[in-house]
PDB file of C-alpha atoms and ligand atoms in Angstrom:
ATOM      1  CA  MET X1183      -6.813 -22.160 -24.387  1.00 98.00           C
ATOM      2  CA  PHE X1184      -8.298 -25.125 -25.776  1.00 98.00           C
ATOM      3  CA  ILE X1185      -6.762 -26.303 -29.027  1.00 98.00           C
ATOM      4  CA  PHE X1186      -8.510 -28.495 -30.629  1.00 98.00           C
ATOM      5  CA  LYS X1187      -7.049 -30.097 -33.922  1.00 98.00           C
ATOM      6  CA  LYS X1188      -9.656 -32.249 -35.090  1.00 98.00           C
ATOM      7  CA  GLN X1189     -12.996 -31.234 -35.190  1.00 98.00           C
ATOM      8  CA  LYS X1190     -14.423 -34.338 -33.403  1.00 98.00           C
ATOM      9  CA  ASP X1191     -13.002 -33.023 -30.331  1.00 98.00           C
ATOM     10  CA  LEU X1192     -14.257 -29.889 -31.550  1.00 98.00           C
ATOM     11  CA  ARG X1193     -17.202 -30.064 -31.657  1.00 98.00           C
ATOM     12  CA  GLU X1194     -17.514 -32.454 -29.150  1.00 98.00           C
ATOM     13  CA  PHE X1195     -16.252 -29.106 -26.331  1.00 98.00           C
ATOM     14  CA  LEU X1196     -18.743 -27.101 -28.210  1.00 98.00           C
ATOM     15  CA  ASP X1197     -21.852 -28.874 -27.406  1.00 97.00           C
ATOM     16  CA  GLY X1198     -20.675 -28.840 -23.915  1.00 96.00           C
ATOM     17  CA  GLN X1199     -20.942 -24.620 -23.935  1.00 96.00           C
ATOM     18  CA  THR X1200     -24.507 -22.388 -23.844  1.00 96.00           C
ATOM     19  CA  GLY X1201     -24.234 -18.902 -24.918  1.00 98.00           C
ATOM     20  CA  SER X1202     -23.206 -17.117 -28.143  1.00 98.00           C
ATOM     21  CA  ILE X1203     -19.985 -18.584 -29.914  1.00 98.00           C
ATOM     22  CA  GLY X1204     -18.234 -16.152 -32.158  1.00 98.00           C
ATOM     23  CA  PHE X1205     -15.321 -16.918 -34.480  1.00 99.00           C
ATOM     24  CA  VAL X1206     -12.334 -15.240 -36.124  1.00 98.00           C
ATOM     25  CA  PRO X1207     -11.034 -17.797 -39.091  1.00 98.00           C
ATOM     26  CA  THR X1208      -7.487 -16.631 -39.637  1.00 98.00           C
ATOM     27  CA  MET X1209      -4.656 -18.791 -41.944  1.00 97.00           C
ATOM     28  CA  GLY X1210      -2.216 -17.687 -39.008  1.00 97.00           C
ATOM     29  CA  ALA X1211       1.186 -15.413 -38.854  1.00 96.00           C
ATOM     30  CA  LEU X1212      -1.234 -13.333 -35.865  1.00 97.00           C
ATOM     31  CA  HIS X1213      -0.764  -9.372 -36.251  1.00 97.00           C
ATOM     32  CA  GLU X1214      -2.802  -6.498 -34.346  1.00 97.00           C
ATOM     33  CA  GLY X1215      -5.129  -6.974 -36.769  1.00 98.00           C
ATOM     34  CA  HIS X1216      -7.100 -10.418 -36.239  1.00 98.00           C
ATOM     35  CA  ILE X1217      -5.939 -10.191 -32.534  1.00 98.00           C
ATOM     36  CA  SER X1218      -8.756  -6.992 -32.711  1.00 98.00           C
ATOM     37  CA  LEU X1219     -11.189  -9.552 -34.059  1.00 98.00           C
ATOM     38  CA  LEU X1220     -10.475 -11.026 -31.882  1.00 98.00           C
ATOM     39  CA  GLN X1221     -11.125  -8.899 -29.061  1.00 98.00           C
ATOM     40  CA  THR X1222     -14.832  -7.321 -30.821  1.00 98.00           C
ATOM     41  CA  SER X1223     -15.348 -11.537 -30.512  1.00 98.00           C
ATOM     42  CA  LYS X1224     -15.081 -10.766 -26.906  1.00 98.00           C
ATOM     43  CA  GLN X1225     -16.669  -7.764 -26.553  1.00 98.00           C
ATOM     44  CA  SER X1226     -20.043  -9.734 -27.010  1.00 96.00           C
ATOM     45  CA  CYS X1227     -19.997 -13.441 -26.829  1.00 98.00           C
ATOM     46  CA  ASP X1228     -19.835 -16.003 -24.796  1.00 98.00           C
ATOM     47  CA  LEU X1229     -17.581 -17.853 -25.733  1.00 98.00           C
ATOM     48  CA  SER X1230     -14.723 -16.774 -28.624  1.00 98.00           C
ATOM     49  CA  VAL X1231     -12.640 -19.795 -30.891  1.00 98.00           C
ATOM     50  CA  CYS X1232     -10.437 -18.677 -33.752  1.00 98.00           C
ATOM     51  CA  SER X1233      -9.295 -20.529 -36.295  1.00 98.00           C
ATOM     52  CA  ILE X1234      -5.461 -21.378 -38.179  1.00 98.00           C
ATOM     53  CA  PHE X1235      -5.246 -23.261 -41.236  1.00 98.00           C
ATOM     54  CA  VAL X1236      -4.056 -22.038 -44.601  1.00 97.00           C
ATOM     55  CA  ASN X1237      -5.881 -23.282 -46.869  1.00 97.00           C
ATOM     56  CA  PRO X1238      -4.460 -24.248 -49.940  1.00 96.00           C
ATOM     57  CA  THR X1239      -8.364 -24.022 -52.229  1.00 96.00           C
ATOM     58  CA  GLN X1240      -7.792 -20.477 -51.498  1.00 95.00           C
ATOM     59  CA  PHE X1241      -4.384 -19.808 -53.062  1.00 94.00           C
ATOM     60  CA  ASN X1242      -4.498 -19.647 -57.131  1.00 87.00           C
ATOM     61  CA  ASP X1243      -0.461 -19.326 -56.957  1.00 88.00           C
ATOM     62  CA  PRO X1244       1.482 -21.796 -55.616  1.00 88.00           C
ATOM     63  CA  LYS X1245       4.527 -19.552 -55.445  1.00 89.00           C
ATOM     64  CA  ASP X1246       2.229 -17.064 -52.977  1.00 88.00           C
ATOM     65  CA  PHE X1247       0.894 -20.085 -50.901  1.00 92.00           C
ATOM     66  CA  GLU X1248       3.838 -22.542 -50.876  1.00 91.00           C
ATOM     67  CA  LYS X1249       5.911 -18.603 -49.287  1.00 89.00           C
ATOM     68  CA  TYR X1250       2.569 -17.926 -46.816  1.00 92.00           C
ATOM     69  CA  PRO X1251       4.238 -16.909 -43.412  1.00 92.00           C
ATOM     70  CA  VAL X1252       3.853 -19.481 -41.179  1.00 95.00           C
ATOM     71  CA  THR X1253       4.687 -18.267 -36.992  1.00 96.00           C
ATOM     72  CA  ILE X1254       2.238 -20.776 -35.339  1.00 97.00           C
ATOM     73  CA  ASP X1255       4.368 -20.854 -31.829  1.00 98.00           C
ATOM     74  CA  GLU X1256       3.868 -16.763 -31.926  1.00 98.00           C
ATOM     75  CA  ASP X1257       0.647 -16.825 -32.660  1.00 98.00           C
ATOM     76  CA  ILE X1258      -0.768 -19.466 -30.053  1.00 98.00           C
ATOM     77  CA  ARG X1259       1.133 -16.906 -27.147  1.00 98.00           C
ATOM     78  CA  LEU X1260      -0.760 -13.796 -29.143  1.00 98.00           C
ATOM     79  CA  LEU X1261      -4.629 -15.987 -29.021  1.00 98.00           C
ATOM     80  CA  SER X1262      -3.828 -16.544 -25.657  1.00 98.00           C
ATOM     81  CA  GLU X1263      -2.629 -13.364 -23.929  1.00 98.00           C
ATOM     82  CA  ALA X1264      -6.110 -12.059 -25.968  1.00 97.00           C
ATOM     83  CA  GLY X1265      -7.931 -14.293 -23.672  1.00 98.00           C
ATOM     84  CA  THR X1266      -9.086 -16.573 -26.490  1.00 98.00           C
ATOM     85  CA  ASP X1267     -11.823 -19.969 -25.728  1.00 98.00           C
ATOM     86  CA  VAL X1268     -10.157 -21.884 -28.553  1.00 98.00           C
ATOM     87  CA  LEU X1269      -8.283 -21.631 -30.461  1.00 98.00           C
ATOM     88  CA  PHE X1270      -8.368 -24.589 -33.250  1.00 98.00           C
ATOM     89  CA  LEU X1271      -5.340 -25.774 -35.210  1.00 98.00           C
ATOM     90  CA  PRO X1272      -6.503 -28.684 -38.533  1.00 98.00           C
ATOM     91  CA  ASP X1273      -4.490 -29.646 -40.986  1.00 98.00           C
ATOM     92  CA  VAL X1274      -5.143 -30.079 -44.367  1.00 97.00           C
ATOM     93  CA  ALA X1275      -6.208 -33.852 -44.277  1.00 97.00           C
ATOM     94  CA  GLU X1276      -8.556 -33.457 -41.778  1.00 98.00           C
ATOM     95  CA  MET X1277     -10.563 -30.332 -43.500  1.00 98.00           C
ATOM     96  CA  TYR X1278     -10.753 -32.259 -46.467  1.00 98.00           C
ATOM     97  CA  PRO X1279     -10.738 -36.407 -45.731  1.00 97.00           C
ATOM     98  CA  ASP X1280     -11.769 -37.194 -50.050  1.00 96.00           C
ATOM     99  CA  GLY X1281      -8.310 -34.554 -51.118  1.00 96.00           C
ATOM    100  CA  LEU X1282      -8.557 -31.173 -52.708  1.00 94.00           C
ATOM    101  CA  ASN X1283      -9.344 -32.077 -56.819  1.00 91.00           C
ATOM    102  CA  GLY X1284     -14.005 -33.088 -57.808  1.00 88.00           C
ATOM    103  CA  LEU X1285     -14.720 -30.240 -54.819  1.00 92.00           C
ATOM    104  CA  THR X1286     -18.180 -29.063 -56.058  1.00 86.00           C
ATOM    105  CA  ALA X1287     -18.109 -25.389 -56.862  1.00 93.00           C
ATOM    106  CA  PHE X1288     -20.288 -22.750 -55.192  1.00 96.00           C
ATOM    107  CA  ASP X1289     -22.120 -19.443 -56.717  1.00 95.00           C
ATOM    108  CA  ILE X1290     -19.863 -17.145 -56.628  1.00 97.00           C
ATOM    109  CA  GLY X1291     -22.473 -15.669 -59.469  1.00 96.00           C
ATOM    110  CA  GLU X1292     -20.859 -11.617 -60.277  1.00 95.00           C
ATOM    111  CA  LEU X1293     -18.614 -11.613 -57.344  1.00 97.00           C
ATOM    112  CA  ASP X1294     -16.618 -13.882 -59.021  1.00 97.00           C
ATOM    113  CA  LEU X1295     -15.739 -11.883 -62.446  1.00 97.00           C
ATOM    114  CA  ILE X1296     -15.009  -8.136 -60.199  1.00 97.00           C
ATOM    115  CA  LEU X1297     -11.334  -7.232 -58.972  1.00 98.00           C
ATOM    116  CA  GLU X1298     -10.440  -9.998 -56.142  1.00 98.00           C
ATOM    117  CA  GLY X1299     -12.358 -12.865 -57.909  1.00 97.00           C
ATOM    118  CA  GLN X1300     -11.102 -11.747 -61.725  1.00 97.00           C
ATOM    119  CA  PHE X1301      -7.348 -11.214 -61.352  1.00 97.00           C
ATOM    120  CA  ARG X1302      -7.629 -14.669 -58.657  1.00 96.00           C
ATOM    121  CA  PRO X1303      -9.659 -17.538 -59.945  1.00 95.00           C
ATOM    122  CA  GLY X1304     -10.644 -19.901 -58.362  1.00 95.00           C
ATOM    123  CA  HIS X1305      -9.861 -17.154 -55.038  1.00 96.00           C
ATOM    124  CA  PHE X1306     -13.760 -17.197 -54.391  1.00 98.00           C
ATOM    125  CA  ASN X1307     -14.764 -21.174 -54.934  1.00 97.00           C
ATOM    126  CA  GLY X1308     -11.463 -22.430 -52.308  1.00 97.00           C
ATOM    127  CA  VAL X1309     -12.233 -19.468 -49.615  1.00 98.00           C
ATOM    128  CA  CYS X1310     -16.686 -20.469 -49.734  1.00 98.00           C
ATOM    129  CA  GLN X1311     -15.264 -24.617 -49.762  1.00 97.00           C
ATOM    130  CA  ILE X1312     -13.066 -23.901 -47.118  1.00 98.00           C
ATOM    131  CA  VAL X1313     -14.854 -21.249 -44.715  1.00 98.00           C
ATOM    132  CA  TYR X1314     -17.970 -24.022 -45.451  1.00 98.00           C
ATOM    133  CA  ARG X1315     -16.285 -26.480 -43.343  1.00 98.00           C
ATOM    134  CA  LEU X1316     -14.988 -24.039 -40.435  1.00 98.00           C
ATOM    135  CA  LEU X1317     -18.439 -22.826 -40.496  1.00 98.00           C
ATOM    136  CA  THR X1318     -20.515 -26.124 -40.259  1.00 98.00           C
ATOM    137  CA  ALA X1319     -17.103 -27.789 -37.840  1.00 98.00           C
ATOM    138  CA  VAL X1320     -17.267 -24.433 -35.117  1.00 98.00           C
ATOM    139  CA  ARG X1321     -21.453 -23.527 -35.804  1.00 98.00           C
ATOM    140  CA  PRO X1322     -21.047 -19.736 -34.251  1.00 98.00           C
ATOM    141  CA  THR X1323     -23.513 -17.973 -33.747  1.00 98.00           C
ATOM    142  CA  HIS X1324     -21.466 -14.714 -35.482  1.00 98.00           C
ATOM    143  CA  LEU X1325     -18.587 -14.890 -38.008  1.00 98.00           C
ATOM    144  CA  PHE X1326     -15.818 -11.555 -37.312  1.00 98.00           C
ATOM    145  CA  LEU X1327     -14.560 -10.418 -40.609  1.00 98.00           C
ATOM    146  CA  GLY X1328     -12.315  -7.566 -40.980  1.00 98.00           C
ATOM    147  CA  GLU X1329     -13.341  -5.095 -43.848  1.00 98.00           C
ATOM    148  CA  LYS X1330      -9.591  -5.101 -44.870  1.00 98.00           C
ATOM    149  CA  ASP X1331     -11.215  -8.052 -47.490  1.00 98.00           C
ATOM    150  CA  PHE X1332     -13.699  -6.594 -48.510  1.00 98.00           C
ATOM    151  CA  GLN X1333     -15.331  -8.290 -50.880  1.00 98.00           C
ATOM    152  CA  GLN X1334     -14.562 -11.682 -49.350  1.00 98.00           C
ATOM    153  CA  CYS X1335     -16.598 -10.330 -46.637  1.00 98.00           C
ATOM    154  CA  MET X1336     -19.623 -10.238 -49.536  1.00 98.00           C
ATOM    155  CA  VAL X1337     -18.502 -14.151 -50.918  1.00 98.00           C
ATOM    156  CA  ILE X1338     -19.052 -14.856 -46.980  1.00 98.00           C
ATOM    157  CA  GLN X1339     -22.387 -13.340 -46.651  1.00 98.00           C
ATOM    158  CA  GLN X1340     -24.095 -13.822 -49.851  1.00 98.00           C
ATOM    159  CA  LEU X1341     -22.170 -17.825 -49.053  1.00 98.00           C
ATOM    160  CA  MET X1342     -24.038 -17.758 -45.909  1.00 98.00           C
ATOM    161  CA  LYS X1343     -27.612 -17.068 -47.165  1.00 97.00           C
ATOM    162  CA  GLN X1344     -27.494 -19.532 -50.860  1.00 97.00           C
ATOM    163  CA  THR X1345     -26.662 -22.253 -47.481  1.00 97.00           C
ATOM    164  CA  GLY X1346     -28.978 -21.452 -44.778  1.00 98.00           C
ATOM    165  CA  MET X1347     -26.840 -20.215 -42.251  1.00 98.00           C
ATOM    166  CA  ASP X1348     -27.761 -18.377 -40.125  1.00 98.00           C
ATOM    167  CA  ILE X1349     -24.721 -16.724 -37.951  1.00 98.00           C
ATOM    168  CA  SER X1350     -24.622 -13.064 -37.266  1.00 98.00           C
ATOM    169  CA  LEU X1351     -21.771 -11.155 -39.730  1.00 98.00           C
ATOM    170  CA  ILE X1352     -20.035  -8.458 -37.931  1.00 98.00           C
ATOM    171  CA  THR X1353     -17.395  -6.027 -39.856  1.00 98.00           C
ATOM    172  CA  CYS X1354     -14.061  -4.814 -39.128  1.00 98.00           C
ATOM    173  CA  PRO X1355     -12.636  -2.088 -39.349  1.00 98.00           C
ATOM    174  CA  THR X1356      -9.185  -2.215 -40.691  1.00 98.00           C
ATOM    175  CA  LEU X1357      -5.894  -2.051 -38.318  1.00 98.00           C
ATOM    176  CA  ARG X1358      -3.213  -0.367 -39.630  1.00 98.00           C
ATOM    177  CA  GLU X1359       0.542   1.063 -38.947  1.00 98.00           C
ATOM    178  CA  ASP X1360       1.462   4.183 -38.347  1.00 97.00           C
ATOM    179  CA  SER X1361       2.597   4.722 -42.130  1.00 97.00           C
ATOM    180  CA  GLY X1362      -1.577   4.109 -42.785  1.00 98.00           C
ATOM    181  CA  LEU X1363      -0.417   0.940 -44.486  1.00 98.00           C
ATOM    182  CA  ALA X1364      -2.785  -2.181 -43.949  1.00 98.00           C
ATOM    183  CA  LYS X1365      -1.223  -4.451 -41.111  1.00 98.00           C
ATOM    184  CA  SER X1366      -1.452  -8.018 -43.674  1.00 97.00           C
ATOM    185  CA  SER X1367       0.491 -11.208 -42.534  1.00 93.00           C
ATOM    186  CA  ARG X1368       2.320 -10.394 -46.583  1.00 93.00           C
ATOM    187  CA  ASN X1369       3.482  -7.347 -45.089  1.00 96.00           C
ATOM    188  CA  ALA X1370       6.885  -9.755 -43.255  1.00 93.00           C
ATOM    189  CA  ARG X1371       7.697 -10.755 -46.973  1.00 93.00           C
ATOM    190  CA  LEU X1372       8.678  -6.633 -48.107  1.00 97.00           C
ATOM    191  CA  SER X1373      11.995  -4.991 -47.592  1.00 98.00           C
ATOM    192  CA  PRO X1374      12.334  -2.841 -45.122  1.00 97.00           C
ATOM    193  CA  GLU X1375      12.298  -0.331 -48.090  1.00 97.00           C
ATOM    194  CA  ALA X1376       9.058  -1.606 -49.375  1.00 98.00           C
ATOM    195  CA  LEU X1377       7.260  -1.543 -45.612  1.00 97.00           C
ATOM    196  CA  GLU X1378       8.430   1.634 -45.973  1.00 97.00           C
ATOM    197  CA  LYS X1379       7.342   2.512 -49.406  1.00 98.00           C
ATOM    198  CA  ALA X1380       3.911   0.487 -49.044  1.00 98.00           C
ATOM    199  CA  ALA X1381       2.966   2.968 -47.286  1.00 98.00           C
ATOM    200  CA  LEU X1382       1.915   5.014 -50.734  1.00 98.00           C
ATOM    201  CA  ILE X1383      -0.884   2.038 -51.435  1.00 98.00           C
ATOM    202  CA  TYR X1384      -3.137   4.166 -48.562  1.00 98.00           C
ATOM    203  CA  SER X1385      -1.603   7.953 -49.158  1.00 98.00           C
ATOM    204  CA  CYS X1386      -3.123   7.643 -52.770  1.00 98.00           C
ATOM    205  CA  LEU X1387      -6.535   5.778 -52.124  1.00 98.00           C
ATOM    206  CA  ASN X1388      -6.673   8.966 -49.533  1.00 98.00           C
ATOM    207  CA  HIS X1389      -6.077  11.081 -52.079  1.00 98.00           C
ATOM    208  CA  ILE X1390      -8.021  10.543 -54.693  1.00 98.00           C
ATOM    209  CA  LYS X1391     -10.880  10.229 -51.874  1.00 98.00           C
ATOM    210  CA  GLU X1392      -9.777  14.220 -50.878  1.00 98.00           C
ATOM    211  CA  LYS X1393      -9.655  14.820 -54.420  1.00 98.00           C
ATOM    212  CA  LYS X1394     -13.256  13.454 -55.403  1.00 97.00           C
ATOM    213  CA  ASN X1395     -14.839  16.795 -55.544  1.00 96.00           C
ATOM    214  CA  GLU X1396     -12.178  18.659 -57.946  1.00 97.00           C
ATOM    215  CA  ALA X1397     -11.199  15.850 -60.710  1.00 98.00           C
ATOM    216  CA  PRO X1398     -13.410  12.986 -61.747  1.00 98.00           C
ATOM    217  CA  PHE X1399     -12.133   9.470 -60.313  1.00 98.00           C
ATOM    218  CA  PRO X1400     -10.152   8.375 -64.586  1.00 98.00           C
ATOM    219  CA  VAL X1401      -7.927  11.766 -63.231  1.00 98.00           C
ATOM    220  CA  LEU X1402      -6.580  11.126 -59.962  1.00 98.00           C
ATOM    221  CA  ARG X1403      -6.827   6.991 -60.774  1.00 98.00           C
ATOM    222  CA  GLU X1404      -4.546   7.611 -63.332  1.00 98.00           C
ATOM    223  CA  GLU X1405      -1.987   9.833 -61.237  1.00 98.00           C
ATOM    224  CA  ALA X1406      -2.314   7.100 -59.102  1.00 98.00           C
ATOM    225  CA  MET X1407      -1.619   4.624 -61.733  1.00 98.00           C
ATOM    226  CA  HIS X1408       1.232   6.660 -62.240  1.00 98.00           C
ATOM    227  CA  ILE X1409       2.973   7.822 -58.512  1.00 98.00           C
ATOM    228  CA  LEU X1410       2.666   4.008 -58.158  1.00 98.00           C
ATOM    229  CA  HIS X1411       4.567   2.668 -61.158  1.00 98.00           C
ATOM    230  CA  GLN X1412       6.529   5.832 -61.044  1.00 98.00           C
ATOM    231  CA  ASN X1413       8.142   3.552 -56.945  1.00 98.00           C
ATOM    232  CA  GLY X1414       8.323   0.371 -58.700  1.00 98.00           C
ATOM    233  CA  PHE X1415       3.935  -0.883 -57.748  1.00 98.00           C
ATOM    234  CA  ASP X1416       2.567  -2.995 -60.220  1.00 98.00           C
ATOM    235  CA  THR X1417      -0.948  -2.596 -59.436  1.00 98.00           C
ATOM    236  CA  GLU X1418      -3.350  -4.822 -60.934  1.00 98.00           C
ATOM    237  CA  TYR X1419      -6.700  -2.736 -59.755  1.00 98.00           C
ATOM    238  CA  LEU X1420      -7.184   0.574 -58.766  1.00 98.00           C
ATOM    239  CA  GLU X1421     -11.686   0.511 -58.710  1.00 98.00           C
ATOM    240  CA  LEU X1422     -14.466   2.799 -57.491  1.00 98.00           C
ATOM    241  CA  ALA X1423     -17.070   1.530 -56.524  1.00 98.00           C
ATOM    242  CA  GLU X1424     -21.604   0.513 -54.819  1.00 98.00           C
ATOM    243  CA  SER X1425     -20.132  -0.457 -51.084  1.00 97.00           C
ATOM    244  CA  ALA X1426     -23.002  -1.427 -50.864  1.00 95.00           C
ATOM    245  CA  THR X1427     -22.979  -4.046 -54.152  1.00 95.00           C
ATOM    246  CA  LEU X1428     -19.419  -3.354 -55.479  1.00 97.00           C
ATOM    247  CA  ARG X1429     -20.982  -2.459 -58.946  1.00 96.00           C
ATOM    248  CA  LEU X1430     -18.282  -0.868 -60.599  1.00 97.00           C
ATOM    249  CA  LEU X1431     -18.472   2.822 -61.256  1.00 98.00           C
ATOM    250  CA  ASP X1432     -16.743   5.047 -64.185  1.00 98.00           C
ATOM    251  CA  ASP X1433     -16.766   8.011 -61.787  1.00 98.00           C
ATOM    252  CA  PHE X1434     -18.603   9.667 -58.385  1.00 98.00           C
ATOM    253  CA  SER X1435     -21.536   9.564 -57.466  1.00 95.00           C
ATOM    254  CA  ALA X1436     -22.957  11.691 -55.724  1.00 92.00           C
ATOM    255  CA  THR X1437     -25.939   9.793 -54.128  1.00 93.00           C
ATOM    256  CA  GLN X1438     -24.414   6.660 -54.136  1.00 92.00           C
ATOM    257  CA  SER X1439     -21.683   5.014 -50.819  1.00 97.00           C
ATOM    258  CA  MET X1440     -18.626   4.638 -52.381  1.00 98.00           C
ATOM    259  CA  ILE X1441     -15.800   1.981 -52.085  1.00 98.00           C
ATOM    260  CA  LEU X1442     -11.830   2.037 -53.686  1.00 98.00           C
ATOM    261  CA  LEU X1443     -10.243  -0.544 -53.725  1.00 98.00           C
ATOM    262  CA  ILE X1444      -6.630  -1.802 -54.143  1.00 98.00           C
ATOM    263  CA  ALA X1445      -4.603  -4.618 -55.220  1.00 98.00           C
ATOM    264  CA  THR X1446      -1.454  -4.368 -56.475  1.00 98.00           C
ATOM    265  CA  ARG X1447       2.252  -5.635 -56.037  1.00 98.00           C
ATOM    266  CA  LEU X1448       5.464  -4.727 -54.662  1.00 98.00           C
ATOM    267  CA  GLU X1449       8.886  -6.332 -54.351  1.00 97.00           C
ATOM    268  CA  GLY X1450       6.406  -9.308 -56.156  1.00 95.00           C
ATOM    269  CA  VAL X1451       4.423  -9.651 -52.929  1.00 95.00           C
ATOM    270  CA  ARG X1452       0.661  -8.868 -53.769  1.00 96.00           C
ATOM    271  CA  LEU X1453      -1.622  -6.642 -51.216  1.00 98.00           C
ATOM    272  CA  ILE X1454      -5.040  -4.947 -51.315  1.00 98.00           C
ATOM    273  CA  ASP X1455      -6.673  -2.637 -49.541  1.00 98.00           C
ATOM    274  CA  ASN X1456      -9.583   0.032 -50.222  1.00 98.00           C
ATOM    275  CA  LEU X1457     -11.179   2.813 -48.086  1.00 98.00           C
ATOM    276  CA  ARG X1458     -15.002   4.084 -48.066  1.00 98.00           C
ATOM    277  CA  VAL X1459     -15.958   7.172 -49.926  1.00 96.00           C
TER     278      VAL X1459
HETATM  279  P1  LIG N 614      -6.695 -14.237 -43.345  1.00 60.42           P
HETATM  280  O1  LIG N 614      -5.721 -14.267 -42.027  1.00 60.42           O
HETATM  281  O2  LIG N 614      -5.551 -12.883 -43.676  1.00 60.42           O
HETATM  282  O3  LIG N 614      -6.988 -14.578 -43.931  1.00 60.42           O
HETATM  283  O4  LIG N 614      -7.162 -12.694 -42.362  1.00 60.42           O
HETATM  284  C1  LIG N 614      -7.889 -13.531 -41.209  1.00 60.42           C
HETATM  285  C2  LIG N 614      -9.027 -12.336 -41.138  1.00 60.42           C
HETATM  286  O5  LIG N 614      -8.146 -10.526 -40.313  1.00 60.42           O
HETATM  287  C3  LIG N 614     -10.186 -11.612 -42.497  1.00 60.42           C
HETATM  288  O6  LIG N 614     -11.145 -11.304 -42.273  1.00 60.42           O
HETATM  289  C4  LIG N 614      -8.622 -10.559 -43.297  1.00 60.42           C
HETATM  290  O7  LIG N 614      -9.888  -9.431 -43.013  1.00 60.42           O
HETATM  291  C5  LIG N 614      -8.667  -9.590 -41.322  1.00 60.42           C
HETATM  292  N1  LIG N 614      -7.966  -8.951 -41.159  1.00 60.42           N
HETATM  293  C6  LIG N 614      -6.464  -9.681 -42.194  1.00 60.42           C
HETATM  294  N2  LIG N 614      -6.032  -7.945 -41.734  1.00 60.42           N
HETATM  295  C7  LIG N 614      -6.276  -6.617 -40.531  1.00 60.42           C
HETATM  296  C8  LIG N 614      -6.146  -6.094 -40.799  1.00 60.42           C
HETATM  297  N3  LIG N 614      -5.392  -5.815 -40.202  1.00 60.42           N
HETATM  298  N4  LIG N 614      -7.232  -5.493 -39.960  1.00 60.42           N
HETATM  299  C9  LIG N 614      -8.716  -6.406 -39.313  1.00 60.42           C
HETATM  300  N5  LIG N 614      -8.635  -7.429 -39.920  1.00 60.42           N
HETATM  301  C10 LIG N 614      -7.589  -7.682 -41.003  1.00 60.42           C
END
């Protein structure tokens, strides 16, 4: 595996390659979910590039940024074992040579006003800042993102359309622990007891899905919120939305594809998940 820290060196190498380039951007602290994206890239592309960069501009909460787990040696081992061709490992000065202030804002529109956008002001603008720079550096033919960050996939799809980038977006399924908990770098910050309890997030989503013909969504949401609260969760949102547009729905619809989305905190760690209904 080649490791590049500078865009110039990365470009020099990639300019000498032919064929399709799959790209998996990450913030490190890698787990099997990240590796599954890489494997999907390897199956469909001639060359697979992964990046690790903990992007300061997407953390609306500075404490979350400070506490973000960093396990770079282990990450390099996992990526190398998975057969990654190239790891791009820039530092902040490389990605933001003009500093972090006064960056031009992207037009995120409605997606910035709901769910993650509403509860993490500035987050998606930070995501767009870094993804635009990474896509410009790597120039992939295919981009692999996890459905766990469902709204992020929609924001990035919109970003690529707005900026005229002709890149195929492949959205990959969420990998879970045996308990059902979505694998996440942030899970490492949970105590063993909280890790067990965190499985309730997915079971609540499943419960709502299973009962959708028996009770209205607001009733099922109340039940789930109550269970989560009793177990020490502090829930930011639990919503039902149209999956094509993320328009929020008051109740289940017989005609639309829907998705449940949740963000909740346990032991101060913010966890998100979703489930198609
Ligand atoms: P992150 O390092 O958390 O920014 O994630 C990098 C990429 O991995 C994003 O596209 C995520 O959606 C994806 N990802 C994170 N967790 C999972 C998971 N459990 N299963 C599949 N993909 C994931």
